[in-house]
Tab-separated table of C-alpha atoms and ligand atoms in Angstrom:
chain	number	residue	atom	x	y	z
B	20	UNK	CA	-21.789	38.233	27.144
B	21	UNK	CA	-19.891	40.359	24.689
B	22	UNK	CA	-19.049	38.778	21.341
B	23	UNK	CA	-15.256	38.678	21.623
B	24	UNK	CA	-12.722	37.965	18.914
B	25	UNK	CA	-12.116	34.577	20.599
B	26	UNK	CA	-15.810	33.618	20.423
B	27	UNK	CA	-15.883	34.758	16.811
B	28	UNK	CA	-12.828	32.632	15.960
B	29	UNK	CA	-14.251	29.588	17.726
B	30	UNK	CA	-17.538	29.954	15.860
B	31	UNK	CA	-15.733	30.101	12.515
B	32	UNK	CA	-13.608	27.036	13.337
B	33	UNK	CA	-16.679	25.079	14.449
B	34	UNK	CA	-18.424	25.819	11.162
B	35	UNK	CA	-15.559	24.489	9.028
B	36	UNK	CA	-15.835	20.918	7.664
B	37	UNK	CA	-13.661	18.316	9.380
B	38	UNK	CA	-10.336	18.196	7.557
B	39	UNK	CA	-9.107	14.646	6.991
B	40	UNK	CA	-5.440	14.163	7.753
B	41	UNK	CA	-4.675	11.268	5.388
B	42	UNK	CA	-2.195	11.775	2.540
B	43	UNK	CA	-4.093	9.647	0.019
B	44	UNK	CA	-6.769	10.465	-2.590
B	45	UNK	CA	-9.500	8.515	-4.394
B	46	UNK	CA	-8.746	6.902	-7.769
B	47	UNK	CA	-11.375	5.231	-9.984
B	48	UNK	CA	-9.556	2.627	-12.060
B	49	UNK	CA	-11.401	2.286	-15.363
B	50	UNK	CA	-9.306	-0.740	-16.328
B	51	UNK	CA	-10.185	-3.001	-13.367
B	52	UNK	CA	-13.325	-1.250	-12.094
B	53	UNK	CA	-11.945	-0.911	-8.530
B	54	UNK	CA	-12.257	2.273	-6.513
B	55	UNK	CA	-8.840	2.761	-4.941
B	56	UNK	CA	-7.454	5.072	-2.319
B	57	UNK	CA	-4.034	6.019	-3.697
B	58	UNK	CA	-0.807	7.636	-2.568
B	59	UNK	CA	2.096	8.788	-4.727
B	60	UNK	CA	5.279	8.063	-2.758
B	61	UNK	CA	8.275	10.103	-3.869
B	62	UNK	CA	11.437	7.969	-4.100
B	63	UNK	CA	13.573	10.631	-5.840
B	64	UNK	CA	13.120	14.284	-6.722
B	65	UNK	CA	10.227	14.455	-9.191
B	66	UNK	CA	9.726	10.663	-9.253
B	67	UNK	CA	7.101	8.623	-7.473
B	68	UNK	CA	5.624	5.181	-6.971
B	69	UNK	CA	1.840	4.955	-6.715
B	70	UNK	CA	0.278	2.643	-4.126
B	71	UNK	CA	-3.471	2.008	-4.555
B	72	UNK	CA	-5.617	0.069	-2.076
B	73	UNK	CA	-9.150	-1.315	-2.408
B	74	UNK	CA	-11.046	-3.152	0.358
B	75	UNK	CA	-14.524	-4.698	0.636
B	76	UNK	CA	-17.051	-2.081	1.799
B	77	UNK	CA	-18.274	-4.638	4.362
B	78	UNK	CA	-14.856	-4.823	6.124
B	79	UNK	CA	-14.775	-4.044	9.840
B	80	UNK	CA	-11.995	-3.641	12.395
B	81	UNK	CA	-13.069	-6.806	14.172
B	82	UNK	CA	-12.298	-9.419	11.499
B	83	UNK	CA	-9.556	-10.034	8.943
B	84	UNK	CA	-10.374	-8.854	5.417
B	85	UNK	CA	-8.757	-9.094	1.987
B	86	UNK	CA	-7.307	-6.110	0.162
B	87	UNK	CA	-6.407	-5.400	-3.449
B	88	UNK	CA	-3.134	-3.564	-3.888
B	89	UNK	CA	-2.129	-1.924	-7.146
B	90	UNK	CA	1.393	-0.552	-7.557
B	91	UNK	CA	2.430	1.573	-10.525
B	92	UNK	CA	6.204	2.045	-10.804
B	93	UNK	CA	8.557	3.686	-13.326
B	94	UNK	CA	10.539	1.110	-15.330
B	95	UNK	CA	13.768	1.985	-13.490
B	96	UNK	CA	12.307	0.575	-10.222
B	97	UNK	CA	13.953	-2.796	-9.544
B	98	UNK	CA	11.688	-3.782	-6.674
B	99	UNK	CA	9.339	-1.972	-4.339
B	100	UNK	CA	7.421	-3.037	-1.282
B	101	UNK	CA	4.575	-1.983	0.981
B	102	UNK	CA	4.835	-2.448	4.753
B	103	UNK	CA	1.233	-2.811	5.965
B	104	UNK	CA	2.107	-1.975	9.569
B	105	UNK	CA	4.129	1.125	8.635
B	106	UNK	CA	7.566	-0.186	9.669
B	107	UNK	CA	10.011	-2.744	8.312
B	108	UNK	CA	9.888	-5.096	11.287
B	109	UNK	CA	7.061	-7.468	12.383
B	110	UNK	CA	4.383	-6.856	9.757
B	111	UNK	CA	3.553	-8.175	6.250
B	112	UNK	CA	5.824	-6.699	3.561
B	113	UNK	CA	4.276	-7.035	0.087
B	114	UNK	CA	7.172	-6.862	-2.357
B	115	UNK	CA	6.756	-6.706	-6.166
B	116	UNK	CA	8.842	-6.333	-9.301
B	117	UNK	CA	8.422	-6.453	-13.070
B	118	UNK	CA	8.913	-9.726	-14.933
B	119	UNK	CA	8.746	-9.190	-18.685
B	120	UNK	CA	5.292	-7.839	-19.510
B	121	UNK	CA	3.935	-9.143	-16.196
B	122	UNK	CA	4.925	-8.806	-12.532
B	123	UNK	CA	5.754	-11.033	-9.573
B	124	UNK	CA	4.749	-10.406	-5.954
B	125	UNK	CA	5.566	-12.001	-2.619
B	126	UNK	CA	4.901	-11.356	1.059
B	127	UNK	CA	7.868	-11.274	3.434
B	128	UNK	CA	8.334	-10.752	7.204
B	129	UNK	CA	11.315	-9.135	8.901
B	130	UNK	CA	12.354	-9.720	12.484
B	131	UNK	CA	15.092	-7.076	12.223
B	132	UNK	CA	16.710	-4.750	9.704
B	133	UNK	CA	17.975	-7.722	7.733
B	134	UNK	CA	16.700	-9.623	4.663
B	135	UNK	CA	13.057	-10.563	5.383
B	136	UNK	CA	11.873	-14.177	5.152
B	137	UNK	CA	8.950	-15.523	3.122
B	138	UNK	CA	5.784	-15.028	5.209
B	139	UNK	CA	3.335	-17.925	5.092
B	140	UNK	CA	0.609	-15.968	6.936
B	141	UNK	CA	-0.471	-14.170	3.750
B	142	UNK	CA	-1.340	-15.316	0.225
B	143	UNK	CA	-1.082	-13.300	-2.976
B	144	UNK	CA	-3.149	-13.626	-6.138
B	145	UNK	CA	-1.796	-11.491	-8.982
B	146	UNK	CA	-4.776	-10.265	-11.053
B	147	UNK	CA	-4.339	-10.584	-14.800
B	148	UNK	CA	-6.156	-7.352	-15.614
B	149	UNK	CA	-4.207	-4.428	-14.177
B	150	UNK	CA	-0.826	-6.187	-14.319
B	151	UNK	CA	1.360	-5.137	-17.266
B	152	UNK	CA	4.274	-3.062	-18.510
B	153	UNK	CA	4.202	-0.174	-20.970
B	154	UNK	CA	6.864	2.202	-22.303
B	155	UNK	CA	7.280	4.069	-19.005
B	156	UNK	CA	5.873	2.001	-16.111
B	157	UNK	CA	5.278	-1.491	-14.828
B	158	UNK	CA	2.153	-2.142	-12.824
B	159	UNK	CA	0.905	-4.968	-10.636
B	160	UNK	CA	-2.612	-5.522	-9.279
B	161	UNK	CA	-2.918	-8.226	-6.628
B	162	UNK	CA	-5.272	-9.539	-4.001
B	163	UNK	CA	-3.736	-10.230	-0.614
B	164	UNK	CA	-5.340	-12.420	2.015
B	165	UNK	CA	-3.559	-11.861	5.305
B	166	UNK	CA	-1.953	-8.455	4.675
B	167	UNK	CA	-4.395	-6.242	6.602
B	168	UNK	CA	-4.170	-8.169	9.876
B	169	UNK	CA	-1.197	-9.711	11.600
B	170	UNK	CA	0.139	-10.833	14.952
B	171	UNK	CA	3.129	-8.957	16.349
B	172	UNK	CA	6.005	-10.468	18.298
B	173	UNK	CA	4.238	-9.856	21.628
B	174	UNK	CA	1.147	-11.734	20.362
B	175	UNK	CA	-0.805	-8.522	19.815
B	176	UNK	CA	-3.208	-8.801	16.858
B	177	UNK	CA	-3.414	-5.727	14.624
B	178	UNK	CA	-6.285	-5.253	12.167
B	179	UNK	CA	-5.892	-2.198	9.953
B	180	UNK	CA	-8.869	0.161	10.260
B	181	UNK	CA	-11.004	-0.170	7.092
B	182	UNK	CA	-12.942	2.975	8.078
B	183	UNK	CA	-10.050	5.328	8.769
B	184	UNK	CA	-6.405	6.124	8.114
B	185	UNK	CA	-3.558	3.650	8.590
B	186	UNK	CA	0.140	4.373	8.677
B	187	UNK	CA	1.847	2.502	5.831
B	188	UNK	CA	5.476	2.475	4.673
B	189	UNK	CA	7.260	1.691	1.420
B	190	UNK	CA	10.727	0.659	0.329
B	191	UNK	CA	12.352	1.173	-3.072
B	192	UNK	CA	15.371	-0.357	-4.748
B	193	UNK	CA	16.730	0.336	-8.215
B	194	UNK	CA	18.178	-3.202	-8.389
B	195	UNK	CA	16.072	-6.091	-9.681
B	196	UNK	CA	15.807	-9.304	-7.635
B	197	UNK	CA	18.321	-11.982	-8.625
B	198	UNK	CA	15.677	-14.312	-10.134
B	199	UNK	CA	12.762	-12.094	-11.267
B	200	UNK	CA	10.559	-14.950	-12.499
B	201	UNK	CA	10.422	-16.503	-9.001
B	202	UNK	CA	8.343	-15.101	-6.128
B	203	UNK	CA	10.847	-16.637	-3.690
B	204	UNK	CA	13.770	-14.733	-5.249
B	205	UNK	CA	16.206	-12.959	-2.981
B	206	UNK	CA	16.744	-9.209	-3.351
B	207	UNK	CA	19.077	-6.603	-1.948
B	208	UNK	CA	18.481	-3.763	0.470
B	209	UNK	CA	16.460	-0.669	-0.492
B	210	UNK	CA	17.833	2.775	-1.290
B	211	UNK	CA	14.803	4.705	0.013
B	212	UNK	CA	12.060	4.136	2.597
B	213	UNK	CA	9.308	6.404	3.902
B	214	UNK	CA	5.859	6.250	5.469
B	215	UNK	CA	2.490	7.998	5.131
B	216	UNK	CA	-1.102	8.012	6.351
B	217	UNK	CA	-3.416	6.093	3.959
B	218	UNK	CA	-7.192	6.587	4.078
B	219	UNK	CA	-8.945	3.210	3.876
B	220	UNK	CA	-12.413	4.740	4.416
B	221	UNK	CA	-12.466	5.871	0.768
B	222	UNK	CA	-11.153	2.485	-0.486
B	223	UNK	CA	-14.403	0.531	0.001
B	224	UNK	CA	-15.850	-1.508	-2.882
B	225	UNK	CA	-19.374	-2.975	-2.607
B	226	UNK	CA	-18.624	-5.419	-5.453
B	227	UNK	CA	-15.118	-6.358	-4.219
B	228	UNK	CA	-15.386	-10.159	-4.692
B	229	UNK	CA	-17.017	-9.836	-8.129
B	230	UNK	CA	-14.268	-7.454	-9.284
B	231	UNK	CA	-11.553	-9.853	-8.080
B	232	UNK	CA	-13.201	-12.649	-10.117
B	233	UNK	CA	-13.662	-10.432	-13.165
B	234	UNK	CA	-10.014	-9.348	-13.176
B	235	UNK	CA	-8.507	-12.776	-12.397
F	5	HEM	C1	17.199	-7.363	1.635
F	5	HEM	C2	16.165	-6.849	2.253
F	5	HEM	C3	16.264	-5.743	3.276
F	5	HEM	C4	17.282	-5.301	4.062
F	5	HEM	C5	18.698	-5.878	4.136
F	5	HEM	C6	16.815	-4.167	4.828
F	5	HEM	C7	17.552	-3.431	5.747
F	5	HEM	C8	17.147	-2.295	6.395
F	5	HEM	C9	17.972	-1.479	7.270
F	5	HEM	C10	19.427	-1.785	7.624
F	5	HEM	C11	17.192	-0.460	7.700
F	5	HEM	C12	17.605	0.661	8.665
F	5	HEM	C13	18.028	1.833	7.856
F	5	HEM	C14	18.354	3.024	8.695
F	5	HEM	O1	18.077	3.008	9.908
F	5	HEM	O2	18.883	3.993	8.137
F	5	HEM	C15	15.891	-0.596	7.104
F	5	HEM	C16	14.832	0.266	7.294
F	5	HEM	C17	13.599	0.122	6.742
F	5	HEM	N1	13.187	-0.884	5.883
F	5	HEM	FE1	14.317	-2.424	5.217
F	5	HEM	N2	15.504	-3.931	4.510
F	5	HEM	C18	15.127	-4.875	3.571
F	5	HEM	C19	13.885	-5.025	3.002
F	5	HEM	C20	12.795	-4.231	3.277
F	5	HEM	C21	11.483	-4.415	2.717
F	5	HEM	C22	11.088	-5.533	1.769
F	5	HEM	C23	10.692	-3.399	3.197
F	5	HEM	C24	9.247	-3.089	2.930
F	5	HEM	C25	8.531	-3.601	2.010
F	5	HEM	C26	11.509	-2.589	4.079
F	5	HEM	C27	11.085	-1.462	4.743
F	5	HEM	C28	11.872	-0.675	5.556
F	5	HEM	C29	11.387	0.524	6.228
F	5	HEM	C30	9.975	1.089	6.133
F	5	HEM	C31	12.466	1.023	6.975
F	5	HEM	C32	12.464	2.294	7.848
F	5	HEM	C33	12.685	1.953	9.320
F	5	HEM	C34	11.654	0.986	9.833
F	5	HEM	O3	10.459	1.184	9.603
F	5	HEM	O4	12.055	-0.002	10.458
F	5	HEM	N3	12.781	-3.133	4.114
F	5	HEM	N4	15.889	-1.727	6.309
């Protein structure tokens, strides 16, 4: 067989490393000790919110697992939220905002494009280390139990893939919630939403539980 240009091209493609399609990158957080997979979500030209996710390295797609979420937001951000299923409706929405030098977080659930309700299927623990405000940003670090798996309206159980990419979405509002010190506060609609592909396979932490304890 003659070595054609097509064979040559195929051979070159086959020798290239597999290119991963996720939009996120690895971030080693020296403050908390977690290894996060992070994504900078643009909410305005030249401005972004950073969403960082850490999971136990033992997590599998067959059982629910906890996740640590860290959000870093410019001070002008009134509230922001992460939609774990990549849409507004029928998945856990972890919403957070600054409260003085600390931050408050809550999990909500929307059945339509209307104000979401408090979701009792997930629990949040805000971690003391990694939650603060400085001259430019507020940041929250939290553990969520119940965010990475959920049951949709048809009864279908979704468990986010801890060894691959998951489609996530965010929402941003410049307006603070009406009662920032309360996790059950109401808040208004967002100005911006978008979604991305987040690599969980690089978010694994062998010492996940010990780091949660250390940072609590
Ligand atoms: C007061 C609370 C909220 C109201 C009234 C509201 C309302 C809406 C409306 C009307 C849309 C459709 C916009 C369009 O089609 O142009 C929408 C889309 C969206 N919202 Fe919300 N929303 C609220 C809270 C949230 C929260 C907390 C999140 C996530 C944390 C979120 C995530 C999204 C996303 C990702 C979309 C894009 C379309 C979709 O995935 O369904 N929303 N929202």
